[in-house]
Tab-separated table of C-alpha atoms in Angstrom:
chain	number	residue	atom	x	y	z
A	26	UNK	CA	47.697	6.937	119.618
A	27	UNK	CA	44.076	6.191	119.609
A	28	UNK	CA	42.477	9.076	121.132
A	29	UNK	CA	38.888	7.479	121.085
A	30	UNK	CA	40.082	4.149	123.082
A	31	UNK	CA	42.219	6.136	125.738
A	32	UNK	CA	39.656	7.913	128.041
A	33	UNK	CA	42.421	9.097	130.446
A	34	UNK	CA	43.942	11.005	127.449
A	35	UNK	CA	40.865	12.404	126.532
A	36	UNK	CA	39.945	13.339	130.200
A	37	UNK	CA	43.193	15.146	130.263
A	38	UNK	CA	42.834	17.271	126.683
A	39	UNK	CA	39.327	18.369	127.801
A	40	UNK	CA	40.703	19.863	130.854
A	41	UNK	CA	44.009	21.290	129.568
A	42	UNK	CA	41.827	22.967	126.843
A	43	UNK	CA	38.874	24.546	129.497
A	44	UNK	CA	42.695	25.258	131.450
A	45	UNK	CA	44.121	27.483	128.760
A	46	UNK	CA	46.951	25.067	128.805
A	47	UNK	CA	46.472	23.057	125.384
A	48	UNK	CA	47.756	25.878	122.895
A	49	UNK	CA	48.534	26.296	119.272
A	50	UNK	CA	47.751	23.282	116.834
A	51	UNK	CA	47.179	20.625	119.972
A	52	UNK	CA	43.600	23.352	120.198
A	53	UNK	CA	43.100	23.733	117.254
A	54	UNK	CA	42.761	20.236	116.558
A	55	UNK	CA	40.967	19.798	119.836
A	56	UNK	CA	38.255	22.217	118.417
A	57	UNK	CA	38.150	20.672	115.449
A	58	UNK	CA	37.519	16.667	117.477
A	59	UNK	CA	35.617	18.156	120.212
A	60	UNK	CA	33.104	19.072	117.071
A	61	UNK	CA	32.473	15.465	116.139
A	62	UNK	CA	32.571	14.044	118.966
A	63	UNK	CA	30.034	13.790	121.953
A	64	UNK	CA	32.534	12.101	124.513
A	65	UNK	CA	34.286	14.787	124.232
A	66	UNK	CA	32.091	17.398	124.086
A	67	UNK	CA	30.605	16.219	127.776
A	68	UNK	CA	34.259	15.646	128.982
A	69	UNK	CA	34.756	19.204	128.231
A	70	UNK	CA	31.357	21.016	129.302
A	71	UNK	CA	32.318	18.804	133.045
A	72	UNK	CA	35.683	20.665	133.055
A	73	UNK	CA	33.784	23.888	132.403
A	74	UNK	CA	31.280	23.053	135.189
A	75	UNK	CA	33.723	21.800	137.554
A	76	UNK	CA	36.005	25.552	136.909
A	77	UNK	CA	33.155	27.996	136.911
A	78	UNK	CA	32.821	28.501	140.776
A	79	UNK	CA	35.955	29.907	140.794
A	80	UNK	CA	35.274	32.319	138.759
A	81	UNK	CA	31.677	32.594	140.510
A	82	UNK	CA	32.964	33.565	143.245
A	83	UNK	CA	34.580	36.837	141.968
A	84	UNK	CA	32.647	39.804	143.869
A	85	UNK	CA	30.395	41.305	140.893
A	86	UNK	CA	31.684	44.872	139.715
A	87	UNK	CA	28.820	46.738	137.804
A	88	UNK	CA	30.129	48.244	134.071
A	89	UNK	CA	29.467	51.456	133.475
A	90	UNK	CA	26.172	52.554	131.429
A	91	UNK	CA	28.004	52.972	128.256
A	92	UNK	CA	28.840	49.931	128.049
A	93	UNK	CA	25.435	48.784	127.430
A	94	UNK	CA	25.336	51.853	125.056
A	95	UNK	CA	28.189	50.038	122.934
A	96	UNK	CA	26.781	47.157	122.743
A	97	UNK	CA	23.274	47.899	121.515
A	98	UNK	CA	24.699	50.874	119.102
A	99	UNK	CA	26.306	47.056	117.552
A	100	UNK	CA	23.178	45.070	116.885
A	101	UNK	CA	20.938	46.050	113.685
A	102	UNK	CA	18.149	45.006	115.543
A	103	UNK	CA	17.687	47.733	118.443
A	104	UNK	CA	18.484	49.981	115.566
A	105	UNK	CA	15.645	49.292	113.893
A	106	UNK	CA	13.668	49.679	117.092
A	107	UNK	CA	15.285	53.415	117.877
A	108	UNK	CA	14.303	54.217	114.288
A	109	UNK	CA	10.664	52.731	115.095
A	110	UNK	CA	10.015	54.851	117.550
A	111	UNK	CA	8.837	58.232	116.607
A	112	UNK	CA	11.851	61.333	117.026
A	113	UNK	CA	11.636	63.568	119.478
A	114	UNK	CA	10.643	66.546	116.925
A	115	UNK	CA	7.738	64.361	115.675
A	116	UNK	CA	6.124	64.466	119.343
A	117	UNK	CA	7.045	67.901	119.912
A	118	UNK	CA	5.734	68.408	117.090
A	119	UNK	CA	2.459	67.363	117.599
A	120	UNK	CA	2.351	68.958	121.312
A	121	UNK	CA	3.716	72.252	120.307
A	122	UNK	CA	3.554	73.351	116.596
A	123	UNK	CA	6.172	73.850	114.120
A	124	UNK	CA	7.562	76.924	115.314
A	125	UNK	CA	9.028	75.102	118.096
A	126	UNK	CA	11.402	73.137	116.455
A	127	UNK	CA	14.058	75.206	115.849
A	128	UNK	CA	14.137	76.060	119.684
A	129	UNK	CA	14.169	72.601	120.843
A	130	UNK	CA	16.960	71.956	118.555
A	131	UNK	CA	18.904	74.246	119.790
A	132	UNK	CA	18.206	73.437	123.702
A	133	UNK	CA	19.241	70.070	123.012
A	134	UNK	CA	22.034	71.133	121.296
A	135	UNK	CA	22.732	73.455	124.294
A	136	UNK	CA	22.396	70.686	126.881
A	137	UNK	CA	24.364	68.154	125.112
A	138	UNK	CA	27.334	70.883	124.569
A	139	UNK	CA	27.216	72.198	128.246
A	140	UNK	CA	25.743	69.075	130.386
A	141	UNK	CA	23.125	69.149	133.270
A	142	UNK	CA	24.543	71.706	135.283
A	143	UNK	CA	25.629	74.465	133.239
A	144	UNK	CA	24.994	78.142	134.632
A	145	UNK	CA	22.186	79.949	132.907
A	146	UNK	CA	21.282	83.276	132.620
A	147	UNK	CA	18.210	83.638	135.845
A	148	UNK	CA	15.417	81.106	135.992
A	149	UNK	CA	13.518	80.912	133.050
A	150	UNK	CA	10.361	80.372	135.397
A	151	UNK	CA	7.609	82.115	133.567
A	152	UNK	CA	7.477	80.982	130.459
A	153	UNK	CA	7.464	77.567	129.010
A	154	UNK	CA	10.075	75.397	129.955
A	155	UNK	CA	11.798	72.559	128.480
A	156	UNK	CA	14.593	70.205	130.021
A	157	UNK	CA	17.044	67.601	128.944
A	158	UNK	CA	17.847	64.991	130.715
A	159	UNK	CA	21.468	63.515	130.147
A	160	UNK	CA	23.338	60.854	132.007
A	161	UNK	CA	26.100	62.159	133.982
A	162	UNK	CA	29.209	60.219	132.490
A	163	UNK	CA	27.841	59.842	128.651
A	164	UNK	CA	25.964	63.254	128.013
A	165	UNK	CA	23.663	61.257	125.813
A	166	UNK	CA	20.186	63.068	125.761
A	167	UNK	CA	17.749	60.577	127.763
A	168	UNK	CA	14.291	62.589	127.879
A	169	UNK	CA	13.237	65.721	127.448
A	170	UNK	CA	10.735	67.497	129.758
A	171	UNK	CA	7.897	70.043	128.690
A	172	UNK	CA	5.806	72.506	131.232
A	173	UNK	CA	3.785	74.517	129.544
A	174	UNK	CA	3.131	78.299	131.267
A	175	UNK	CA	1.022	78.306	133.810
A	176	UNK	CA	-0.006	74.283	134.238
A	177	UNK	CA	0.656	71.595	136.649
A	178	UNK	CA	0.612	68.849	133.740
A	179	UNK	CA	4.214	67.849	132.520
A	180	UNK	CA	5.198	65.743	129.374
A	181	UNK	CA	8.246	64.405	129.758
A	182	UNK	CA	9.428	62.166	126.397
A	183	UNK	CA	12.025	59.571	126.349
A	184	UNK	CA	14.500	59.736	123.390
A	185	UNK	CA	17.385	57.625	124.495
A	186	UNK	CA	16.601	54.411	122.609
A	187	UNK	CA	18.023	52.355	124.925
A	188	UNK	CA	16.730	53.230	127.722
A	189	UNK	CA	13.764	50.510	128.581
A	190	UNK	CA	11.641	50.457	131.562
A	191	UNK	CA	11.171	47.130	132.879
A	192	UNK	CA	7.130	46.414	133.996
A	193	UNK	CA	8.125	46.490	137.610
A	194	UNK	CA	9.673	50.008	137.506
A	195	UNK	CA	8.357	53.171	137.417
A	196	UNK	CA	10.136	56.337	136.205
A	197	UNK	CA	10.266	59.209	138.945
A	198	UNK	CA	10.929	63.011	138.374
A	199	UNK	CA	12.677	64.774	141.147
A	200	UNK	CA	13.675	68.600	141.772
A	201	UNK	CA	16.221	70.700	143.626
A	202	UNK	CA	14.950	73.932	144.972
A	203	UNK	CA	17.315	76.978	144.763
A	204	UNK	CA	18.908	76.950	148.316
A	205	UNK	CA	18.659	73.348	148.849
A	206	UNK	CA	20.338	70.365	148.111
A	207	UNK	CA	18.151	67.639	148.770
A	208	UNK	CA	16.420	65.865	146.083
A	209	UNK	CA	12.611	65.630	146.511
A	210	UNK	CA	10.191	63.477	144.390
A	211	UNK	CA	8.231	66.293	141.396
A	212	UNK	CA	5.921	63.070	140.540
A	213	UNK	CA	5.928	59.130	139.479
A	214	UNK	CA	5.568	58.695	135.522
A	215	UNK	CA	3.156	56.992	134.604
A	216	UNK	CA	4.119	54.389	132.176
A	217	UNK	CA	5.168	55.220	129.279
A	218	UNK	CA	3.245	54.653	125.661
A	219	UNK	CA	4.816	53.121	122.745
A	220	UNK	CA	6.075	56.262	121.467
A	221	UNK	CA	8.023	56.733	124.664
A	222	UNK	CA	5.912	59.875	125.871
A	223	UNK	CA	3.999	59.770	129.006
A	224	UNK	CA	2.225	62.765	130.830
A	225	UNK	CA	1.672	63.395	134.707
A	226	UNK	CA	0.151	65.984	136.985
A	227	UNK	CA	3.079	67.140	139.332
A	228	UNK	CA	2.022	67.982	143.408
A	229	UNK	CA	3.820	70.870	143.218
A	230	UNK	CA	4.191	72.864	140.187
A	231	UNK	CA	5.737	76.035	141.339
A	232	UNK	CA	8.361	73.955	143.395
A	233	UNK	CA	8.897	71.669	139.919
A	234	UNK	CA	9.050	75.462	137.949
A	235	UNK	CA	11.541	76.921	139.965
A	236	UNK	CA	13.679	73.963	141.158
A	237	UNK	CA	17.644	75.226	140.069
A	238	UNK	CA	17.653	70.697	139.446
A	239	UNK	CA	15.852	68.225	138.129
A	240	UNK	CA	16.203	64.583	138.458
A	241	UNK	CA	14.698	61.425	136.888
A	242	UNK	CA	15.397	58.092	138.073
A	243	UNK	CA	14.321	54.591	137.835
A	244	UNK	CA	12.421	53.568	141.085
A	245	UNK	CA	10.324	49.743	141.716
A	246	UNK	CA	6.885	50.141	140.531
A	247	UNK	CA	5.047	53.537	141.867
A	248	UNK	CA	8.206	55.394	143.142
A	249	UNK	CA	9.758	55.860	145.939
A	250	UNK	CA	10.880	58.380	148.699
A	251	UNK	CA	14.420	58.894	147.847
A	252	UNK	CA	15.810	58.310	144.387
A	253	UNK	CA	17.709	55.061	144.320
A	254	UNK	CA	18.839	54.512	140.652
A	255	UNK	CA	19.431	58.450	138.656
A	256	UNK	CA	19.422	57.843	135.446
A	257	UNK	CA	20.386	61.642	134.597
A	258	UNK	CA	19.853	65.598	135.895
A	259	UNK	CA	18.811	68.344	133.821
A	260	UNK	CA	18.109	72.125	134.254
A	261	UNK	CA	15.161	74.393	132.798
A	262	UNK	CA	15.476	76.229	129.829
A	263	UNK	CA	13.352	78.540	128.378
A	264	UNK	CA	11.721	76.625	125.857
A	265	UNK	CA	10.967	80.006	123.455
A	266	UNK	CA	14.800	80.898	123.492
B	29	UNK	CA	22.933	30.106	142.702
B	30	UNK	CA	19.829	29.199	143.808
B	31	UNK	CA	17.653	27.246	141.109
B	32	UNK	CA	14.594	30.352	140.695
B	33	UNK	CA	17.806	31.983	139.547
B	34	UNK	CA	18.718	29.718	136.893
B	35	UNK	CA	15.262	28.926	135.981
B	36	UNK	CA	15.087	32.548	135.600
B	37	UNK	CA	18.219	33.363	132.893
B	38	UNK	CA	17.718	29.689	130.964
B	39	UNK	CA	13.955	31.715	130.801
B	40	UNK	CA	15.409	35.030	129.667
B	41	UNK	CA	18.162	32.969	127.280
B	42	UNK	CA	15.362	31.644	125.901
B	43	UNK	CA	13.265	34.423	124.925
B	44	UNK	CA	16.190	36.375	123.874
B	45	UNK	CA	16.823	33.433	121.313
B	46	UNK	CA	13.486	34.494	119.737
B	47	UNK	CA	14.889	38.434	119.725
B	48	UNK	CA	13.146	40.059	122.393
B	49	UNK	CA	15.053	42.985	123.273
B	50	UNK	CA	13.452	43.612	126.806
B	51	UNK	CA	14.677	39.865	127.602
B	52	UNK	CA	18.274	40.982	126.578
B	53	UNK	CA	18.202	44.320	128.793
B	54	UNK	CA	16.791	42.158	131.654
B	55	UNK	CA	19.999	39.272	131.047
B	56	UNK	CA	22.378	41.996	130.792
B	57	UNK	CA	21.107	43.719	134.197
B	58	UNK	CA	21.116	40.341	136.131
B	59	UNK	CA	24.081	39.297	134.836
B	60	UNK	CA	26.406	42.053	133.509
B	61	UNK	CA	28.048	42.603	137.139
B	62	UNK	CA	29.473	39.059	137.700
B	63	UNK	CA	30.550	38.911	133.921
B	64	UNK	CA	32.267	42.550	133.871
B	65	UNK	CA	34.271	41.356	137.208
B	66	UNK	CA	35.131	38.075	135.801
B	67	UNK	CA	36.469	39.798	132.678
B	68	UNK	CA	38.140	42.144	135.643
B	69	UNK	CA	39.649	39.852	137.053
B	70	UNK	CA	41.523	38.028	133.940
B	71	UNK	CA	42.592	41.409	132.544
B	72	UNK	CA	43.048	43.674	134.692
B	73	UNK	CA	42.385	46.486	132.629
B	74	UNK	CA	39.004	48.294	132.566
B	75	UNK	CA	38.755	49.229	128.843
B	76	UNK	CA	40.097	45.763	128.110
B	77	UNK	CA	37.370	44.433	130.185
B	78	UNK	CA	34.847	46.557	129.106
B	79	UNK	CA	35.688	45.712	125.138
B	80	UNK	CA	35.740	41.719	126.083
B	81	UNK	CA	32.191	42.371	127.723
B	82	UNK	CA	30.545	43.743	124.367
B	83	UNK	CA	32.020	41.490	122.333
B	84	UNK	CA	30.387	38.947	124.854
B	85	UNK	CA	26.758	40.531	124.851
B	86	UNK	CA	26.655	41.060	121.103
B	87	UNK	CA	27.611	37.052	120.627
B	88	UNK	CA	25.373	36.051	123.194
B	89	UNK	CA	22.268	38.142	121.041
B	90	UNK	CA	23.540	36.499	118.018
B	91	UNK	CA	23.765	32.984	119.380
B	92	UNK	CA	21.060	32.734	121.972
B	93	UNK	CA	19.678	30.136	120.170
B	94	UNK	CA	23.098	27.348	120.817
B	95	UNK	CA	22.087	27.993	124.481
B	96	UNK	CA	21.225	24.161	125.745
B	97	UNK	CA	20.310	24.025	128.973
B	98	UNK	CA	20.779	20.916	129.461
B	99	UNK	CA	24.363	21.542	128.895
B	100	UNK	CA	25.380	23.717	131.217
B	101	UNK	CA	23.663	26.268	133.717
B	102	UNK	CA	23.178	29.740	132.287
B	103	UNK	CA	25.748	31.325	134.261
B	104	UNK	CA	28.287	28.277	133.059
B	105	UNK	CA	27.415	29.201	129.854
B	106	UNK	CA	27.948	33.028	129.794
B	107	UNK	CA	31.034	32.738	132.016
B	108	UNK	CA	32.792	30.642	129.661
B	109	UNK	CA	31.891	33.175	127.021
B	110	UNK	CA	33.334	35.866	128.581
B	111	UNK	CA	36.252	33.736	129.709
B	112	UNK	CA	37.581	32.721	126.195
B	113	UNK	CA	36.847	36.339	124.828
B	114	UNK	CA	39.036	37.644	127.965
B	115	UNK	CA	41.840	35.179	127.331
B	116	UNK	CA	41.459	35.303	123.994
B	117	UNK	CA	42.380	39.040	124.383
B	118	UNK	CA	45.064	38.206	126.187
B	119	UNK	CA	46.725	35.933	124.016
B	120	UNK	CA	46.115	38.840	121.237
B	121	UNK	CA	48.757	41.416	123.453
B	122	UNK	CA	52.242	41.086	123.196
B	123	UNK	CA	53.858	39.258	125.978
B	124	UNK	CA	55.190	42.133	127.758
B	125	UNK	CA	51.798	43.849	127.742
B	126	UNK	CA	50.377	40.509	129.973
B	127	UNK	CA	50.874	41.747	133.610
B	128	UNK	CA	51.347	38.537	135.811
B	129	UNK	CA	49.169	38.167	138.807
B	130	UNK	CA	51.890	37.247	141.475
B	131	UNK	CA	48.486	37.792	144.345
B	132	UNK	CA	46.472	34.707	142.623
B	133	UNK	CA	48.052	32.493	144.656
B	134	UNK	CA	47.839	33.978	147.635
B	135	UNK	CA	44.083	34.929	146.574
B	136	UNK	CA	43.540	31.161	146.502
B	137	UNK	CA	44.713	30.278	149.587
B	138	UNK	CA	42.932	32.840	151.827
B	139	UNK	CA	40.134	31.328	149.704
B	140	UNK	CA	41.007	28.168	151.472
B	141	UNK	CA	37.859	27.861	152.991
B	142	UNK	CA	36.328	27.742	157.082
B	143	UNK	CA	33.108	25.360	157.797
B	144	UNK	CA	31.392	29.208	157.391
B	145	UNK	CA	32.124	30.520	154.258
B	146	UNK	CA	31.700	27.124	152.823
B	147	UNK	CA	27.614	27.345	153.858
B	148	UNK	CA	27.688	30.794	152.082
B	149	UNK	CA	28.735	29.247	148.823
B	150	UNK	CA	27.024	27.711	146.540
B	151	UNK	CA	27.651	23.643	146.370
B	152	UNK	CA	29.877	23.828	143.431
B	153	UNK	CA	31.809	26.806	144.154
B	154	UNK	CA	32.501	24.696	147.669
B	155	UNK	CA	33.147	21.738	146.414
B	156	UNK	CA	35.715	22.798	144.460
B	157	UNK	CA	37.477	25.332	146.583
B	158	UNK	CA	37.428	21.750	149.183
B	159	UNK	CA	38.890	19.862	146.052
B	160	UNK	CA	41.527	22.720	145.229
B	161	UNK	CA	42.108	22.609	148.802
B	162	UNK	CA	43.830	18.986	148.465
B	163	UNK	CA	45.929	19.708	145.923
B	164	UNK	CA	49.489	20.579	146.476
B	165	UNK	CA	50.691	23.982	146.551
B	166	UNK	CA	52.637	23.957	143.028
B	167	UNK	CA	49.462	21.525	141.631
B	168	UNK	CA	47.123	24.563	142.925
B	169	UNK	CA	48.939	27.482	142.118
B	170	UNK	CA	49.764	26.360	138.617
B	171	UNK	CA	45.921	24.817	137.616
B	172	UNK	CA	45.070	28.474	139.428
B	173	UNK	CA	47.302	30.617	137.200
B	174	UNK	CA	46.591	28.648	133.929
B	175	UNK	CA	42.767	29.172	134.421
B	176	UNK	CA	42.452	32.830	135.267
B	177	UNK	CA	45.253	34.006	132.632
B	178	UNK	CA	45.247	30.790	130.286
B	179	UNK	CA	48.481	30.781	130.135
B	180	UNK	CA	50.627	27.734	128.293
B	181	UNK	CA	53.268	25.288	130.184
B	182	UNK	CA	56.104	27.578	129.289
B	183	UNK	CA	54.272	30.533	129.876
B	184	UNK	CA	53.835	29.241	133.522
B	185	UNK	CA	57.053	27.608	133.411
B	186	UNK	CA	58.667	30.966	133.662
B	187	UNK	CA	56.599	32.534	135.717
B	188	UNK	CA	56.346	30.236	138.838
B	189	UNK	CA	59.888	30.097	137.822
B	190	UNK	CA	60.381	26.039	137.537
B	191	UNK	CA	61.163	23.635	134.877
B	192	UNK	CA	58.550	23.049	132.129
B	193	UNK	CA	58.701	19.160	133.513
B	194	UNK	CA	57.191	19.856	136.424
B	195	UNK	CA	55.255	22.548	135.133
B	196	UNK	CA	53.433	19.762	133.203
B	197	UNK	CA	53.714	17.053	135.845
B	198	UNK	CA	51.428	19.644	137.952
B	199	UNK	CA	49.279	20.403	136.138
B	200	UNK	CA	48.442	17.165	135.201
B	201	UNK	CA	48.241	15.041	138.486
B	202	UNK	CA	46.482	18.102	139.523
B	203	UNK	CA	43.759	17.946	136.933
B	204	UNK	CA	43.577	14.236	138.013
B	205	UNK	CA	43.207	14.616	141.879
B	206	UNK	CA	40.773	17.725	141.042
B	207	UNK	CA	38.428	14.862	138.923
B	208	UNK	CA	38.518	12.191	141.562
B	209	UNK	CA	38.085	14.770	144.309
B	210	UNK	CA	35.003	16.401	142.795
B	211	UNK	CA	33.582	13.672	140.922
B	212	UNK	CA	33.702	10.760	143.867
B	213	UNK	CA	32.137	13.772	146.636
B	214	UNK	CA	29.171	14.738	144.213
């Protein structure tokens, strides 16, 4: 049969193959015409027009954050960026001296091994204190936050590499007070510099020193009054353990 | 979906054909939700959907760039992506691990469609819920079943339990009331 010269025949391959219904050799050699041949090609891209609503209309589900995780862990080129952007102990480094690194190892170690919420020994609220931020269902370290004694200026750096702030968001810290459990806002981020690192003035530092909580979420541009999108919790830690 | 929205992801397409990353984070946000529940809804399975959807995201990064909008509307485009991944999956599972959806039909037909929730969708989406509407029963239900599981004549044959004649008889005068319907009202 001429396939060219029988339009009806044609009409009908395009849509059995958008269908699911032309299988085995028949789509294979569908795939291999549909390549050649422009008649085709719009035949088919009408059937895929014409079916899409249906599957439009399907009420949208939201996949969970690793998801994204898996799929940018599988292109070379966000790998390249992570690598770009300076390590956490590199900015640390800078802010705090060598000697600190073996510490903030081993907090991050700690917070990835017992999550946000682990139970630790009194509040650490003197010294110099250092959280890590980890999404709830993952663990993954997102940022790490730095008060130094006796200061009302935070640092708070972001080491997740995929985690991107759009222009029209702002990050926002956010503390639980022992006694309490209602989140209120520690300070908006400012945005953050290349290296992922941003510092801010908090409104309350003694609040922000001995909340038992912290929060940081993603909130539209300049925060907002009750965090909308948590990106992940953390708990102090005495930075000098 | 309303065209600032498509002018918006054939924009973001666009720019993510020339690698930006930010572009791809910003596609995956305003889209990710309507692809995972399409990928849902043909397998049933979260990990399975979940698996389908990166597969999905890291071809549309890699082939950004065969986006033509003047093809197809972005959301065409990406939905037919994850569609053929999804059934593609599907065909990949032993027979016995493909769960039939005995609810599509009835999904379908309390999809049949008042004067209301016609305004609330967009043109397309109610044009061809009106078209499917026409159809008869077996016509719907088999076109229906074939499209959200892509499953062959026999395949469907057994399931709607009828011959593979009319199976095929269906489906095509089906497809062919579906093309008049839709093509003579747009």
């Amino acid at each position: 049969m001429d396939l060219k010269n029988n339009d009806a025949l044609m009409e009908l391959l395009a849509a059995q193959y958008v269908l699911g219904t032309l299988r085995g050799g028949a789509r294979r050699r569908f795939e291999t015409l549909v390549r050649d041949d422009p008649v085709l090609q719009e035949k088919t891209r009408r059937w895929q027009a014409h079916f899409a609503p249906l599957l439009e209309l399907v009420p949208a589900v939201t996949p969970p954050p690793r998801v994204w995780s898996g799929i940018i862990s599988r292109l070379p080129a966000f790998a390249a960026t992570s690598k770009a952007r300076p390590r956490l102990l590199d900015s640390l480094a800078f802010w705090r001296g060598f000697a600190a690194f073996a510490s903030v190892v081993a907090v991050i170690a700690l917070g990835v091994a017992f999550g946000p919420f682990s139970p630790k020994g009194g509040q650490p609220a003197q010294g110099e204190l250092l959280a890590t931020f980890s999404a709830p269902n993952t663990k993954a370290p997102l940022a790490v936050l730095l008060m130094p004694a006796g200061s009302d200026r935070v640092m708070l750096q972001v080491v997740a590499p995929d985690l991107s702030i759009p222009k029209d968001k702002s990050l926002q810290l956010w503390l639980v007070s022992p006694g309490s459990d209602v989140m209120v806002s520690a300070g908006v981020v400012p945005e953050l510099d290349a290296k992922g690192l941003a510092q801010l003035s908090v409104a309350d530092a003694n609040a922000l020193r001995h909340a038992k909580t912290l929060g940081l979420s993603e909130e539209p541009l300049g925060g907002s009054s009750k965090p909308t999108h948590a990106l992940g919790f953390a708990s102090w830690t005495d930075a000098r353990i | 979906m309303s065209p600032e929205e498509i002018a918006k992801l054939s924009r973001l397409l666009g720019a993510v054909a020339l690698r930006d990353q930010r572009a791809y984070r910003e596609l995956y946000e305003a889209t990710s939700a309507k692809l995972f529940a399409v990928a849902l809804r043909i397998l049933r399975d979260q990990g399975r959907a979940e698996e389908v959807i990166q597969d999905a995201f890291v071809n549309v990064w890699n082939s950004a760039g065969s986006y033509n909008p003047s093809l197809a509307a972005p959301m065409t485009w990406l939905i037919t992506i994850v569609r053929n991944r999804s059934l593609d999956y599907l065909r990949r599972l032993a027979p016995g691990e493909v769960e039939l959806d005995d609810d599509l039909a009835a999904v379908l037909e309390s999809d049949a469609p008042g004067p209301q929730q016609l305004l609330l969708r967009s043109e397309d989406a109610a044009a061809l819920t009106l078209c499917l509407g026409r159809l008869d029963a077996g016509q719907r239900q088999a076109i229906a079943f074939s499209y959200f599981q892509g499953l062959s004549h026999s395949e469907l044959a057994a399931s709607l339990r009828v011959p593979i004649g009319t199976v095929k008889t269906w489906i095509r005068r089906g497809l062919e009331k579906l093309r008049r319907c839709l093509e003579t009202d747009a």
